Amino acid sequence: MALRRIVLRDFVIVQRLELEFGEGFTALTGETGAGKSILLEALQLALGARAEASFVREGERSADICAEFDCPVYLHDWLEESGFNQEETLLLRRTIDVQGKSRAWINGSPSTATQLRTLGEQLLDIHGQHAWQRLMRTDDVRALLDAFAGSSTLIVNTLWTQWRASLSKIEQATAEHSTLLRERERLQWQISELEKLAPADDEWEALNTQHTRLTHAQKLLETVQAVIAMLDGDDVGARAGLARAHDTLAAQDHLEPAFKDLAETLASSLAQTDETLRGLHAYLRHVDLDPEHLADLDTRVSLWISLARRYKRPPVELPVMLQSWKTELQQLDAASDMETLQEEESRQANAYHEAARTLTLLRAKAAPRLSHEVTAAMQGLGMSGGIFLVSIKKSAEAGPYGCDDITFMVSGNPGMEPRPIAKVASGGELSRISLAIAVATSALGSAGTLIFDEVDAGVGGAAASSVGRLMQQLGRTRQVLAVTHLPQVAAYANHHLVVSKTRGSTTTSQVAEVQGQARVSEIARMLGGEQITPQSLAHAREMLNAAQSSEPQKSTP
């Protein structure tokens, strides 16, 4: 069992409703306009459908919808990853205020509408009364066959996108061939200019330092020589004065102990002066006054500055700019390398067509099975001798979903060749074929609850009883909820819910399960309208007895 309970408060014309659902097939009936669709709308809202202010009951501030499901094991991981509590049941709640704003919860924790929709795809499978329209849409027809085949178009779609991207690169390279050549020539010329300079990453700073030193070498030499003379000149140098001062104080430190510390200070100054003089003499030995070297440095600094001005960049950025041009040239070469581009396109095309062939084989294997099952279901829906056929032909062009043109074909009468469904089927036949497909594909997916919303429109007579039997059959393995106006269908239900409308100061819709005589009366109303006669009651009892006798008794565990 999947759907256990639904609770509504101030929703459309429902003031308060609490409804429990049982296993098997449940029919939902009621007079036209009583609000049979309200229950389905509430379920869809609980599962993430778009919220609107019109869902709030007139005069109230908000609507509240709660739906309780059995929690399938396969949802446990998703609940844990999404931060929701794992419990035996799955409680979904949605509130909508008069401004149309909504809030949602999953097992008591706030959620988004997107998360509710994710759950809805796993819990409910809804077949609407206009489901036959899907039979007219190419994409829906293909998707239905793929779902039945258990095949996915994801790989083919991805390979198709990659293949188209390869073709686009070739087209772009062809269209921009002359532009690419000009751009390539420009980059090559610029690179060749900078490669003549061959700027190293840290060269500009070192070059500037060396050039500045050589430019002022003579002045620096004269400065050093003058300082040496000041410190160590004959008798007048600072060093000689320090030495005499030290010796004079040291000679009297036996008479005045304070002189000893002062003499030591002068000794330290004398030692530092000697160290300075050694450094200055070393500088004189290594100073470079080579004018040719200076001329070479002048030339290189000028070239750095000239190129930096030409390309409007600071000189220090020239090495980075050269590397970026080389990278750009490599990318340009790759974009204009037609041989490589064509090899890549061929590889992508082969991968796509291989995946498309695999997809075609899966479809071809599933098509006869789907044709057989839908054809079998049609026989009991007033289309005895009718044939349903899934046609697969090679499409004129490859596409994102493979290389197949898929068409649903039908023959409504014995001896007639199947033709495309849109050309031969009437509205009533389309509804019945759609129902047959729904029955044939009902086992698809993991949803525990199947909902049929007036899919029996346009069906009557013996075919209506067949619809009821099909619903009853589906209910043996899945929970089935069907909104119907046909008494023949409702008679086969394991549970029967009736929607009624009461009018007072405000209009209110209610839903209740009917059993025994109340159910007989509802079937009689559906048979004969508002005037229930002994004949319609007798007919209703007969219909219920016949329908329920066809349901095998379930063993008690």
Coordinates of C-alpha atoms in Angstrom, one line a residue:
M1 CA 0.0 0.0 0.0
A2 CA 1.2 3.5 -0.7
L3 CA -1.2 6.4 0.1
R4 CA -2.6 6.0 3.6
R5 CA -4.4 9.2 4.5
I6 CA -5.1 12.8 3.4
V7 CA -6.2 15.7 5.6
L8 CA -7.5 18.9 4.2
R9 CA -8.4 22.2 5.9
D10 CA -10.0 25.2 4.2
F11 CA -9.0 23.9 0.8
V12 CA -11.2 25.3 -2.1
I13 CA -14.7 24.3 -0.9
V14 CA -13.6 21.7 1.7
Q15 CA -13.8 23.0 5.2
R16 CA -12.2 20.0 6.8
L17 CA -11.7 16.5 5.5
E18 CA -9.8 13.5 6.9
L19 CA -9.8 10.5 4.6
E20 CA -8.1 7.1 4.8
F21 CA -7.3 4.9 1.8
G22 CA -7.2 1.2 1.6
E23 CA -5.5 -1.3 -0.6
G24 CA -6.6 -2.3 -4.1
F25 CA -8.9 -0.3 -6.3
T26 CA -10.7 2.7 -5.0
A27 CA -13.4 4.5 -7.0
L28 CA -14.2 8.2 -6.5
T29 CA -17.6 9.3 -7.8
G30 CA -20.1 12.0 -7.2
E31 CA -22.4 14.4 -9.1
T32 CA -21.0 16.7 -11.7
G33 CA -19.6 19.8 -9.9
A34 CA -19.4 18.1 -6.5
G35 CA -15.7 18.5 -6.5
K36 CA -14.2 15.1 -7.5
S37 CA -11.1 16.8 -8.9
I38 CA -10.4 18.6 -5.6
L39 CA -9.0 15.5 -3.9
L40 CA -6.5 15.0 -6.8
E41 CA -5.6 18.7 -6.8
A42 CA -4.8 18.4 -3.1
L43 CA -2.6 15.4 -3.7
Q44 CA -0.7 17.1 -6.4
L45 CA -0.2 20.2 -4.2
A46 CA 1.1 18.0 -1.4
L47 CA 3.6 16.6 -4.0
G48 CA 4.9 20.0 -5.2
A49 CA 2.4 21.3 -7.8
R50 CA 2.3 25.1 -8.2
A51 CA 0.4 26.9 -5.4
E52 CA -2.2 29.6 -6.0
A53 CA -4.2 31.9 -3.7
S54 CA -7.4 30.5 -5.3
F55 CA -6.9 27.2 -3.4
V56 CA -7.7 28.9 -0.1
R57 CA -11.3 28.6 1.0
E58 CA -13.2 31.9 0.7
G59 CA -13.1 33.9 3.9
E60 CA -10.1 31.9 5.4
R61 CA -6.5 33.0 5.8
S62 CA -4.8 29.8 4.6
A63 CA -5.3 26.2 3.3
D64 CA -3.5 23.2 4.8
I65 CA -2.9 19.9 3.0
C66 CA -1.4 16.8 4.6
A67 CA -0.8 13.5 2.8
E68 CA 0.6 10.4 4.5
F69 CA 2.3 7.6 2.5
D70 CA 4.0 4.4 3.3
C71 CA 7.7 5.2 3.0
P72 CA 9.4 2.9 0.4
V73 CA 12.8 1.5 1.3
Y74 CA 14.3 3.0 -1.9
L75 CA 13.6 6.5 -0.6
H76 CA 15.6 6.1 2.6
D77 CA 18.9 7.1 1.1
W78 CA 17.4 10.2 -0.5
L79 CA 15.7 11.2 2.8
E80 CA 19.0 10.8 4.7
E81 CA 21.0 12.8 2.1
S82 CA 18.4 15.6 2.0
G83 CA 18.4 15.8 5.8
F84 CA 14.9 14.4 6.5
N85 CA 13.9 11.9 9.2
Q86 CA 13.5 8.3 8.1
E87 CA 10.3 6.8 9.4
E88 CA 7.9 4.0 8.4
T89 CA 5.5 6.6 7.0
L90 CA 6.2 9.7 4.8
L91 CA 4.2 12.7 6.0
L92 CA 4.0 15.6 3.5
R93 CA 2.5 18.9 4.4
R94 CA 1.8 22.1 2.4
T95 CA 0.2 25.3 3.4
I96 CA -1.0 28.1 1.1
D97 CA -1.9 31.6 2.3
V98 CA -4.2 34.2 0.6
Q99 CA -1.2 35.8 -1.1
G100 CA -0.5 32.5 -2.8
K101 CA 2.7 31.9 -0.8
S102 CA 3.3 28.4 0.3
R103 CA 5.4 26.5 2.8
A104 CA 6.2 22.8 2.8
W105 CA 7.4 20.1 5.2
I106 CA 8.6 16.5 4.9
N107 CA 8.4 14.4 8.0
G108 CA 8.1 17.6 10.0
S109 CA 11.2 19.3 8.5
P110 CA 10.9 22.3 6.1
S111 CA 11.3 21.4 2.5
T112 CA 11.1 23.0 -1.0
A113 CA 8.5 22.4 -3.6
T114 CA 11.2 20.8 -5.8
Q115 CA 11.9 18.2 -3.1
L116 CA 8.2 17.5 -2.9
R117 CA 8.1 17.0 -6.7
T118 CA 11.0 14.6 -6.5
L119 CA 9.0 12.5 -4.0
G120 CA 5.9 12.8 -6.1
E121 CA 7.6 11.2 -9.1
Q122 CA 8.3 8.2 -6.9
L123 CA 5.0 7.9 -5.1
L124 CA 2.2 8.7 -7.6
D125 CA 1.6 8.0 -11.3
I126 CA -1.3 10.1 -12.6
H127 CA -3.1 9.4 -15.8
G128 CA -5.4 12.3 -16.7
Q129 CA -8.5 12.4 -18.8
H130 CA -6.6 14.0 -21.6
A131 CA -3.8 11.5 -21.5
W132 CA -4.8 10.5 -25.1
Q133 CA -3.2 13.7 -26.3
R134 CA 0.2 12.2 -25.6
L135 CA -0.4 9.8 -28.4
M136 CA -0.3 12.7 -30.8
R137 CA 3.1 14.0 -29.6
T138 CA 6.3 12.5 -31.1
D139 CA 8.4 13.1 -28.0
D140 CA 5.8 11.5 -25.7
V141 CA 5.4 8.5 -28.0
R142 CA 9.2 8.0 -28.0
A143 CA 9.5 8.5 -24.2
L144 CA 6.7 5.9 -23.6
L145 CA 8.4 3.3 -25.7
D146 CA 11.7 4.0 -24.1
A147 CA 10.2 3.7 -20.6
F148 CA 8.6 0.3 -21.6
A149 CA 11.9 -0.8 -23.0
G150 CA 13.8 0.3 -19.9
S151 CA 16.1 2.2 -22.1
S152 CA 17.6 5.7 -21.4
T153 CA 18.4 8.3 -24.0
L154 CA 20.9 10.1 -21.7
I155 CA 24.1 8.6 -23.2
V156 CA 22.8 9.2 -26.8
N157 CA 21.8 12.7 -25.9
T158 CA 25.2 13.5 -24.4
L159 CA 27.1 12.0 -27.4
W160 CA 24.8 13.9 -29.7
T161 CA 25.7 17.2 -27.9
Q162 CA 29.4 16.4 -28.1
W163 CA 29.2 15.5 -31.8
R164 CA 27.3 18.7 -32.6
A165 CA 30.0 20.7 -30.7
S166 CA 32.7 19.0 -32.9
L167 CA 30.8 19.9 -36.1
S168 CA 30.3 23.5 -34.8
K169 CA 34.1 23.8 -34.4
I170 CA 34.7 22.7 -37.9
E171 CA 32.1 25.1 -39.3
Q172 CA 33.5 27.9 -37.3
A173 CA 37.1 27.1 -38.3
T174 CA 36.0 27.0 -42.0
A175 CA 34.0 30.2 -41.8
E176 CA 36.8 32.1 -40.0
H177 CA 39.7 30.6 -41.9
S178 CA 41.1 33.9 -43.3
T179 CA 40.5 35.7 -40.0
L180 CA 42.3 32.9 -38.1
L181 CA 45.3 33.1 -40.5
R182 CA 45.6 36.9 -40.0
E183 CA 45.4 36.5 -36.3
R184 CA 48.0 33.8 -36.4
E185 CA 50.4 35.9 -38.4
R186 CA 50.0 38.8 -36.0
L187 CA 50.7 36.6 -33.0
Q188 CA 53.7 35.0 -34.7
W189 CA 55.2 38.4 -35.5
Q190 CA 54.7 39.7 -32.0
I191 CA 56.1 36.6 -30.5
S192 CA 59.2 36.8 -32.8
E193 CA 59.8 40.3 -31.7
L194 CA 59.7 39.4 -28.0
E195 CA 61.7 36.2 -28.5
K196 CA 64.6 38.4 -29.9
L197 CA 64.6 40.1 -26.6
A198 CA 64.1 36.8 -24.7
P199 CA 63.1 38.5 -21.5
A200 CA 63.7 36.4 -18.4
D201 CA 61.2 36.5 -15.5
D202 CA 63.4 38.5 -13.0
E203 CA 65.7 40.1 -15.5
W204 CA 64.2 43.6 -15.6
E205 CA 65.0 44.4 -11.9
A206 CA 68.5 43.0 -12.1
L207 CA 69.2 44.8 -15.3
N208 CA 68.1 48.1 -13.9
T209 CA 70.2 47.7 -10.8
Q210 CA 73.3 46.8 -12.8
H211 CA 72.8 49.6 -15.3
T212 CA 72.3 52.2 -12.6
R213 CA 75.6 51.1 -10.9
L214 CA 77.6 51.2 -14.1
T215 CA 76.2 54.5 -15.2
H216 CA 77.4 56.1 -11.9
A217 CA 80.6 54.0 -11.6
Q218 CA 83.1 56.9 -11.9
K219 CA 81.2 59.0 -9.3
L220 CA 81.0 56.1 -7.0
L221 CA 84.8 55.4 -7.4
E222 CA 85.6 59.0 -6.5
T223 CA 83.3 58.9 -3.5
V224 CA 85.0 55.7 -2.2
Q225 CA 88.5 57.2 -2.7
A226 CA 87.5 60.5 -0.9
V227 CA 86.1 58.5 2.1
I228 CA 89.3 56.4 2.3
A229 CA 91.3 59.6 2.4
M230 CA 89.1 61.1 5.1
L231 CA 89.5 58.0 7.2
D232 CA 93.1 57.0 6.6
G233 CA 94.9 60.1 5.2
D234 CA 98.5 60.8 6.4
D235 CA 98.3 62.2 9.9
V236 CA 95.0 64.0 9.3
G237 CA 92.8 60.9 8.7
A238 CA 90.1 60.1 11.2
R239 CA 91.7 56.7 11.9
A240 CA 95.0 58.3 13.0
G241 CA 93.1 60.7 15.4
L242 CA 91.2 57.8 16.9
A243 CA 94.4 55.8 17.4
R244 CA 96.1 58.7 19.2
A245 CA 93.1 59.4 21.4
H246 CA 92.9 55.8 22.4
D247 CA 96.6 55.6 23.3
T248 CA 96.5 58.8 25.3
L249 CA 93.6 57.6 27.5
A250 CA 95.0 54.1 27.8
A251 CA 98.3 55.6 29.1
Q252 CA 96.5 57.2 32.1
D253 CA 93.9 54.6 33.0
H254 CA 96.1 53.5 36.0
L255 CA 95.5 57.0 37.5
E256 CA 91.8 57.2 36.5
P257 CA 89.9 54.0 36.2
A258 CA 87.1 55.7 34.2
F259 CA 89.6 56.2 31.3
K260 CA 89.7 52.4 30.8
D261 CA 86.0 52.2 29.6
L262 CA 86.4 55.2 27.4
A263 CA 89.6 53.8 25.9
E264 CA 87.7 50.5 25.1
T265 CA 85.0 52.5 23.4
L266 CA 87.6 54.2 21.2
A267 CA 89.1 50.8 20.5
S268 CA 85.8 49.5 19.3
S269 CA 85.4 52.6 17.0
L270 CA 88.9 52.0 15.7
A271 CA 88.0 48.4 14.9
Q272 CA 84.8 49.4 13.0
T273 CA 86.8 52.1 11.1
D274 CA 89.3 49.4 10.0
E275 CA 86.4 47.1 8.8
T276 CA 85.0 50.0 6.8
L277 CA 88.3 50.7 5.2
R278 CA 88.7 47.0 4.2
G279 CA 85.2 47.2 2.6
L280 CA 86.1 50.3 0.7
H281 CA 89.4 48.9 -0.6
A282 CA 87.5 45.7 -1.7
Y283 CA 85.0 47.9 -3.6
L284 CA 87.9 49.6 -5.4
R285 CA 89.3 46.3 -6.5
H286 CA 86.0 45.1 -8.0
V287 CA 84.5 48.3 -9.4
D288 CA 83.6 48.0 -13.1
L289 CA 84.4 51.0 -15.4
D290 CA 84.0 48.9 -18.6
P291 CA 82.3 51.4 -21.1
E292 CA 81.5 48.6 -23.6
H293 CA 79.6 46.6 -21.0
L294 CA 77.7 49.8 -20.1
A295 CA 76.9 50.4 -23.8
D296 CA 75.5 46.8 -24.0
L297 CA 73.4 47.4 -21.0
D298 CA 72.1 50.7 -22.5
T299 CA 71.1 48.9 -25.6
R300 CA 69.2 46.1 -23.8
V301 CA 67.4 48.5 -21.4
S302 CA 66.4 50.6 -24.4
L303 CA 65.0 47.5 -26.1
W304 CA 62.9 46.6 -23.0
I305 CA 61.5 50.1 -22.8
S306 CA 60.8 50.3 -26.5
L307 CA 58.8 47.0 -26.6
A308 CA 57.0 47.9 -23.4
R309 CA 55.9 51.2 -24.9
R310 CA 54.8 49.6 -28.1
Y311 CA 52.5 47.1 -26.4
K312 CA 51.4 49.6 -23.7
R313 CA 52.6 47.4 -20.8
P314 CA 55.1 47.9 -18.0
P315 CA 58.5 46.4 -18.8
V316 CA 58.2 44.0 -15.9
E317 CA 55.2 42.3 -17.6
L318 CA 56.9 41.5 -20.9
P319 CA 57.8 37.9 -19.9
V320 CA 54.2 37.1 -18.9
M321 CA 52.9 38.7 -22.1
L322 CA 55.2 36.6 -24.2
Q323 CA 54.0 33.4 -22.5
S324 CA 50.3 34.4 -22.9
W325 CA 50.9 35.0 -26.7
K326 CA 52.4 31.6 -27.0
T327 CA 49.5 30.0 -25.3
E328 CA 47.0 31.9 -27.5
L329 CA 48.9 30.8 -30.6
Q330 CA 48.7 27.2 -29.5
Q331 CA 44.9 27.5 -29.0
L332 CA 44.6 29.2 -32.3
D333 CA 46.5 26.4 -34.0
A334 CA 44.3 23.8 -32.4
A335 CA 41.1 25.7 -33.5
S336 CA 42.3 25.9 -37.1
D337 CA 43.8 22.4 -37.3
M338 CA 41.2 21.0 -39.7
E339 CA 42.8 17.5 -39.7
T340 CA 42.6 17.2 -36.0
L341 CA 39.1 18.7 -35.8
Q342 CA 37.8 16.3 -38.5
E343 CA 39.4 13.3 -36.7
E344 CA 37.6 14.4 -33.5
E345 CA 34.3 14.8 -35.3
S346 CA 34.6 11.4 -36.8
R347 CA 35.3 9.8 -33.5
Q348 CA 32.3 11.6 -31.9
A349 CA 30.1 10.6 -34.8
N350 CA 31.1 6.9 -34.5
A351 CA 30.5 6.9 -30.7
Y352 CA 27.0 8.5 -31.2
H353 CA 25.9 6.1 -34.0
E354 CA 27.1 3.1 -31.9
A355 CA 25.0 4.3 -28.9
A356 CA 22.1 5.1 -31.3
R357 CA 22.2 1.5 -32.7
T358 CA 22.1 0.0 -29.2
L359 CA 19.1 2.2 -28.4
T360 CA 17.4 1.1 -31.6
L361 CA 17.9 -2.6 -30.7
L362 CA 16.3 -2.0 -27.3
R363 CA 13.4 -0.3 -28.9
A364 CA 13.0 -2.9 -31.6
K365 CA 12.9 -5.6 -28.9
A366 CA 10.3 -3.8 -26.8
A367 CA 8.0 -2.7 -29.6
P368 CA 6.4 -6.2 -30.2
R369 CA 5.8 -6.7 -26.5
L370 CA 4.1 -3.3 -26.1
S371 CA 2.1 -3.9 -29.3
H372 CA 0.9 -7.2 -28.0
E373 CA 0.0 -6.0 -24.5
V374 CA -1.9 -2.9 -25.7
T375 CA -3.7 -5.0 -28.4
A376 CA -4.8 -7.5 -25.7
A377 CA -6.1 -4.6 -23.5
M378 CA -8.0 -3.1 -26.5
Q379 CA -10.1 -6.3 -27.0
G380 CA -12.0 -5.7 -23.7
L381 CA -12.5 -2.0 -24.4
G382 CA -15.0 -2.3 -27.2
M383 CA -12.3 -2.6 -29.9
S384 CA -12.6 -6.3 -30.5
G385 CA -10.3 -7.3 -33.4
G386 CA -8.4 -4.1 -33.1
I387 CA -4.7 -4.0 -33.5
F388 CA -2.1 -1.7 -31.9
L389 CA 1.3 -1.6 -33.5
V390 CA 4.5 0.3 -32.6
S391 CA 6.3 1.2 -35.9
I392 CA 10.0 2.0 -35.8
K393 CA 11.7 3.4 -38.9
K394 CA 15.0 4.9 -39.6
S395 CA 14.7 8.7 -39.4
A396 CA 16.0 10.9 -42.2
E397 CA 18.4 12.6 -39.8
A398 CA 20.1 11.7 -36.6
G399 CA 18.9 13.6 -33.5
P400 CA 19.4 13.9 -29.8
Y401 CA 17.2 10.9 -29.1
G402 CA 18.6 8.5 -31.7
C403 CA 17.9 7.7 -35.3
D404 CA 14.4 6.3 -35.0
D405 CA 11.0 7.6 -36.1
I406 CA 8.5 6.0 -33.7
T407 CA 4.8 5.9 -34.6
F408 CA 1.8 4.3 -32.9
M409 CA -0.3 2.6 -35.4
V410 CA -3.8 1.3 -34.9
S411 CA -6.5 -0.7 -36.7
G412 CA -9.9 -0.3 -35.1
N413 CA -11.6 -3.1 -37.0
P414 CA -10.6 -6.6 -38.2
G415 CA -9.0 -6.8 -41.6
M416 CA -7.9 -3.2 -41.8
E417 CA -4.2 -2.3 -42.1
P418 CA -2.9 -0.3 -39.1
R419 CA -2.4 3.4 -39.8
P420 CA -1.0 6.2 -37.8
I421 CA -3.1 6.7 -34.7
A422 CA -3.9 10.3 -35.3
K423 CA -5.4 9.6 -38.8
V424 CA -7.8 6.8 -37.9
A425 CA -8.8 7.0 -34.3
S426 CA -11.9 8.9 -33.0
G427 CA -11.9 10.8 -29.7
G428 CA -13.6 7.9 -27.9
E429 CA -11.2 5.3 -29.5
L430 CA -8.2 7.5 -28.5
S431 CA -9.4 7.5 -24.9
R432 CA -9.7 3.7 -24.9
I433 CA -6.4 3.2 -26.6
S434 CA -4.8 5.6 -24.0
L435 CA -6.4 3.5 -21.2
A436 CA -5.1 0.3 -22.8
I437 CA -1.6 1.8 -22.9
A438 CA -1.9 2.9 -19.3
V439 CA -2.8 -0.6 -18.3
A440 CA 0.0 -2.1 -20.4
T441 CA 2.6 0.2 -18.9
S442 CA 1.2 0.4 -15.4
A443 CA 4.0 -1.8 -14.1
L444 CA 6.6 0.8 -15.1
G445 CA 8.3 2.9 -12.5
S446 CA 8.2 2.4 -8.7
A447 CA 5.1 4.5 -7.8
G448 CA 3.0 2.5 -5.4
T449 CA -0.2 4.4 -6.3
L450 CA -1.8 4.8 -9.7
I451 CA -4.4 7.5 -10.2
F452 CA -6.8 7.6 -13.2
D453 CA -8.7 10.8 -13.6
E454 CA -11.7 10.2 -15.8
V455 CA -9.6 8.2 -18.3
D456 CA -12.8 6.3 -19.1
A457 CA -14.4 9.3 -20.8
G458 CA -16.0 8.3 -24.1
V459 CA -16.3 4.7 -22.9
G460 CA -19.6 3.0 -22.4
G461 CA -21.5 -0.3 -22.5
A462 CA -19.6 -3.5 -22.2
A463 CA -16.3 -1.6 -22.7
A464 CA -17.1 0.2 -19.4
S465 CA -17.3 -3.1 -17.5
S466 CA -13.9 -4.1 -19.1
V467 CA -12.4 -0.8 -17.8
G468 CA -13.7 -1.8 -14.3
R469 CA -12.2 -5.2 -14.5
L470 CA -8.8 -3.8 -15.7
M471 CA -8.8 -1.4 -12.7
Q472 CA -9.7 -4.2 -10.4
Q473 CA -6.9 -6.3 -11.9
L474 CA -4.3 -3.5 -11.4
G475 CA -5.5 -3.2 -7.8
R476 CA -4.2 -6.6 -7.1
T477 CA -0.6 -5.5 -7.3
R478 CA -0.8 -1.7 -6.9
Q479 CA -3.0 0.9 -5.1
V480 CA -5.4 2.3 -7.7
L481 CA -7.5 5.4 -7.3
A482 CA -9.9 6.3 -10.2
V483 CA -12.2 9.2 -10.6
T484 CA -15.1 7.9 -12.8
H485 CA -18.6 8.7 -13.9
L486 CA -19.3 5.2 -15.0
P487 CA -21.3 2.9 -12.7
Q488 CA -19.8 -0.2 -14.4
V489 CA -16.3 1.0 -13.4
A490 CA -17.3 2.0 -9.8
A491 CA -18.9 -1.4 -9.2
Y492 CA -15.6 -3.2 -9.6
A493 CA -13.9 -1.1 -6.9
N494 CA -12.7 -2.6 -3.6
H495 CA -13.5 0.8 -1.9
H496 CA -16.0 3.4 -3.0
L497 CA -15.7 7.1 -2.1
V498 CA -18.5 9.6 -2.9
V499 CA -18.0 13.3 -3.2
S500 CA -21.0 15.4 -2.2
K501 CA -21.7 19.1 -2.0
T502 CA -23.8 20.8 0.7
R503 CA -25.1 24.3 0.4
G504 CA -25.8 26.6 3.3
S505 CA -24.3 30.0 4.1
T506 CA -21.3 28.6 2.2
T507 CA -20.8 25.7 -0.2
T508 CA -18.9 22.8 1.3
S509 CA -17.7 19.6 -0.4
Q510 CA -17.3 16.4 1.6
V511 CA -16.0 12.9 0.8
A512 CA -17.1 9.7 2.5
E513 CA -16.8 6.0 1.9
V514 CA -20.0 4.2 1.1
Q515 CA -20.8 0.6 1.7
G516 CA -23.9 -1.7 1.7
Q517 CA -27.2 0.1 0.8
A518 CA -25.5 3.5 0.5
R519 CA -23.2 2.1 -2.2
V520 CA -26.1 0.5 -4.0
S521 CA -27.9 3.9 -4.0
E522 CA -24.8 5.6 -5.4
I523 CA -24.5 3.1 -8.2
A524 CA -28.3 3.5 -8.9
R525 CA -27.9 7.3 -9.0
M526 CA -25.1 6.9 -11.6
L527 CA -27.3 4.6 -13.6
G528 CA -30.4 6.6 -13.6
G529 CA -29.7 10.1 -12.5
E530 CA -31.3 11.9 -9.5
Q531 CA -34.5 9.8 -9.6
I532 CA -33.6 6.5 -8.0
T533 CA -36.2 3.8 -8.8
P534 CA -36.6 0.2 -7.6
Q535 CA -35.5 -0.9 -11.1
S536 CA -32.3 1.1 -10.9
L537 CA -31.6 -0.2 -7.4
A538 CA -32.1 -3.7 -8.5
H539 CA -29.8 -3.1 -11.5
A540 CA -27.2 -1.6 -9.2
R541 CA -27.3 -4.6 -6.9
E542 CA -27.0 -7.0 -9.8
M543 CA -24.0 -5.0 -11.2
L544 CA -22.2 -4.9 -7.8
N545 CA -22.8 -8.6 -7.2
A546 CA -21.4 -9.5 -10.7
A547 CA -18.4 -7.2 -10.3
Q548 CA -17.4 -8.2 -6.8
S549 CA -17.8 -11.9 -7.6
S550 CA -15.1 -11.5 -10.2
E551 CA -12.6 -10.4 -7.5
P552 CA -10.6 -13.3 -6.1
Q553 CA -10.8 -13.6 -2.3
K554 CA -7.6 -12.7 -0.6
S555 CA -6.2 -15.2 1.8
T556 CA -5.8 -14.1 5.4
P557 CA -2.2 -14.3 6.7

